C-alpha positions in Angstrom: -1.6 4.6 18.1 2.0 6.3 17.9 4.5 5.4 15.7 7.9 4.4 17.9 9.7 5.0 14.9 8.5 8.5 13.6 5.9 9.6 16.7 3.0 9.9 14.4 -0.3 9.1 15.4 -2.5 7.5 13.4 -4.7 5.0 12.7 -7.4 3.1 14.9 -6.0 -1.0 15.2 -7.3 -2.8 12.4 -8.5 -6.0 13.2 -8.0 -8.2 10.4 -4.0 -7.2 10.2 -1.3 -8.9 10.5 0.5 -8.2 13.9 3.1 -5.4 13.9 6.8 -7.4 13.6 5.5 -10.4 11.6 8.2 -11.1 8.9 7.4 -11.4 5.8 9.1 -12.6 2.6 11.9 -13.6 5.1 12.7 -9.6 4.8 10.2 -7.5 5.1 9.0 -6.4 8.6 5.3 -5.2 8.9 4.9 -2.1 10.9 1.9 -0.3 11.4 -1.6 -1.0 9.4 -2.3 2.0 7.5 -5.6 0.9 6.0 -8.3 -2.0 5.0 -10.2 -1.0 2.1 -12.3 -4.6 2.1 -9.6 -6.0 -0.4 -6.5 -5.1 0.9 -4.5 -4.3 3.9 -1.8 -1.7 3.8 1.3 -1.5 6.3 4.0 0.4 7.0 6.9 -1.9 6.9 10.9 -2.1 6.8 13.3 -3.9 4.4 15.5 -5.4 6.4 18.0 -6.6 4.0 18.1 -3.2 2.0 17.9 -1.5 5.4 15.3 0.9 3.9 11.5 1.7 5.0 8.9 0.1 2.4 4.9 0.1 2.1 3.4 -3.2 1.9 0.2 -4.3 0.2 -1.5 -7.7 1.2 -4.9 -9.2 -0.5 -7.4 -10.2 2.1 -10.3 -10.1 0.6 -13.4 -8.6 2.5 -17.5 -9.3 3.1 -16.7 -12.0 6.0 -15.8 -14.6 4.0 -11.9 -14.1 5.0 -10.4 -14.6 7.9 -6.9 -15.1 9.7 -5.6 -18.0 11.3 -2.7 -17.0 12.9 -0.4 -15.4 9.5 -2.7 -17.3 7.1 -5.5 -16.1 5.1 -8.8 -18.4 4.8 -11.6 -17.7 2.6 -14.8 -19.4 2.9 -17.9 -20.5 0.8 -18.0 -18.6 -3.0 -15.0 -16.5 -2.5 -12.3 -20.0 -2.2 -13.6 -20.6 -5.0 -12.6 -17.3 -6.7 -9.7 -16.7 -4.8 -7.4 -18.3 -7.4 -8.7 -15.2 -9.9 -7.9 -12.5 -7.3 -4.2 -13.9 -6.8 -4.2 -13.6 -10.5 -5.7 -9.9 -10.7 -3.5 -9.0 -7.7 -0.2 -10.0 -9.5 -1.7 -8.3 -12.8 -2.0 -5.1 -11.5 1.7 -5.3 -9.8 3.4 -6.0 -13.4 1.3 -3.5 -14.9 2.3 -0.9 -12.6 5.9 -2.0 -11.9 6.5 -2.0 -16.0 5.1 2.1 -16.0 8.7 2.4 -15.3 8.0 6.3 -13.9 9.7 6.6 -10.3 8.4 10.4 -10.1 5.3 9.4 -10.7 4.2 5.7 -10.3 6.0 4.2 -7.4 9.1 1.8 -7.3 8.2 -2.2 -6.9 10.4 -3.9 -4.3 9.2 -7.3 -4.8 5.6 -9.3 -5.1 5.4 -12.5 -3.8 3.3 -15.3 -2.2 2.7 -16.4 1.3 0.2 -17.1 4.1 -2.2 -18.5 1.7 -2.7 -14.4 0.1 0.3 -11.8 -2.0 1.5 -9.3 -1.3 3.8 -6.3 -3.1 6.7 -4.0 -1.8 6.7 -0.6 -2.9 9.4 1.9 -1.9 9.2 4.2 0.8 12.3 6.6 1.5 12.6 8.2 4.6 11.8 11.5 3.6 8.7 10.1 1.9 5.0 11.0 3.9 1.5 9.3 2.3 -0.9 11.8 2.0 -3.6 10.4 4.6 -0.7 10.5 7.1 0.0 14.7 6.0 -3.6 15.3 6.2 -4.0 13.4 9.7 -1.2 16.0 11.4 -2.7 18.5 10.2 -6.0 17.9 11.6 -7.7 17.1 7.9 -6.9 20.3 6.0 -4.6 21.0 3.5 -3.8 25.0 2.2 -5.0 25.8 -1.3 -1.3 25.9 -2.4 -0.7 21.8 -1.3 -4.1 21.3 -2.8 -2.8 22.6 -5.6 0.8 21.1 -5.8 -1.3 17.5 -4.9 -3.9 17.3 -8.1 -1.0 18.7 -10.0 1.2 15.8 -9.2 -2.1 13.0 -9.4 -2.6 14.4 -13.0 1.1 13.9 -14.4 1.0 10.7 -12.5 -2.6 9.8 -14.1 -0.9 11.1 -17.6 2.0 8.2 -16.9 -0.8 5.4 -16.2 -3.4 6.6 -18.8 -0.7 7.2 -21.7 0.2 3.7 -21.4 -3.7 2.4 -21.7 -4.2 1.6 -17.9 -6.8 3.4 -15.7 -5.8 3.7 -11.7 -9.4 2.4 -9.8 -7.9 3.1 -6.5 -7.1 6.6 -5.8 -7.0 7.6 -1.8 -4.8 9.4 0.4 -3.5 6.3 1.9 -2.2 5.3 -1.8 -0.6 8.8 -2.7 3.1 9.4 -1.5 4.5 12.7 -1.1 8.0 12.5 -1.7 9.6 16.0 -2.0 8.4 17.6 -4.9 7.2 14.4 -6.4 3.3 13.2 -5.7 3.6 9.5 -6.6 0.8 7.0 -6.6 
């Protein structure tokens, strides 16, 4: 798929996403699905009130047990029953990480918030941001041993921020690392 707003190619569709456009928050605008890691969808997506680009994380849990019906997310058999806890986890983590309080290093929280029966969080995107999955994709998979360098150099301070303050970061992938001049932010 290309990008209409950027011309980058990326990712396969992924089923389970929400449709490109969908408004969310009364806001945010979902833009292309970057990724479904079995717990969570991630999506490019714009702020239409801040006029500024954004990332967007939603909870939809995995193992077939969630589905959607039209926006909404419906879980089935054991996992309804646990939902409730996830929710809880989910907005967990977002405090933890929005109260790091380290822009260079941990990135900015927009805004968390409930609908469609799941939550989702808003993380800052600026323009001259790039993820690191989407770096990685244009240049065919490879990255020179000087960005390799300049990348676990920028995951360690960030790690430093997050580990100095008790937490420990369980979900490290290029689609969650942002490259944002000489900042690598998770």
């Amino acid at each position: 798929m290309q990008c209409g707003r950027c011309g980058w190619f990326g990712y396969e569709e992924i089923t389970t996403a929400l449709p490109e456009g969908t408004v969310l928050g009364g806001r945010y605008i979902v833009g292309q699905a970057i990724y479904y890691d079995g717990s969570y969808h991630g999506y490019y997506g714009y702020d239409a009130e801040g006029n500024k680009r954004v990332l967007i994380k939603e909870l939809f849990p995995g193992g077939g047990n969630c589905r959607r019906q039209g926006k909404n997310v419906i879980c089935d058999g054991d996992l309804k029953r646990t939902f409730i806890g996830l929710v809880q986890d989910f907005h967990t983590e977002v405090k933890i990480m929005s109260e790091l309080n380290a822009p260079s290093a941990v990135s900015p929280l927009e805004g968390t918030f409930d609908e469609n029966g799941t939550s989702y969080s808003v993380v800052n995107f600026p323009e001259t941001a790039m993820l690191l999955s989407e770096m990685m994709g244009k240049r065919g998979g490879h990255l020179e041993s000087g960005e390799t360098v300049f990348l676990m150099e920028g995951i360690i301070k960030a790690l430093a921020v997050i580990h100095d303050r008790g937490y420990i970061h369980g979900n490290i992938k290029p689609e969650n690392i942002i490259i944002d001049g000489k900042n690598v932010i998770l």
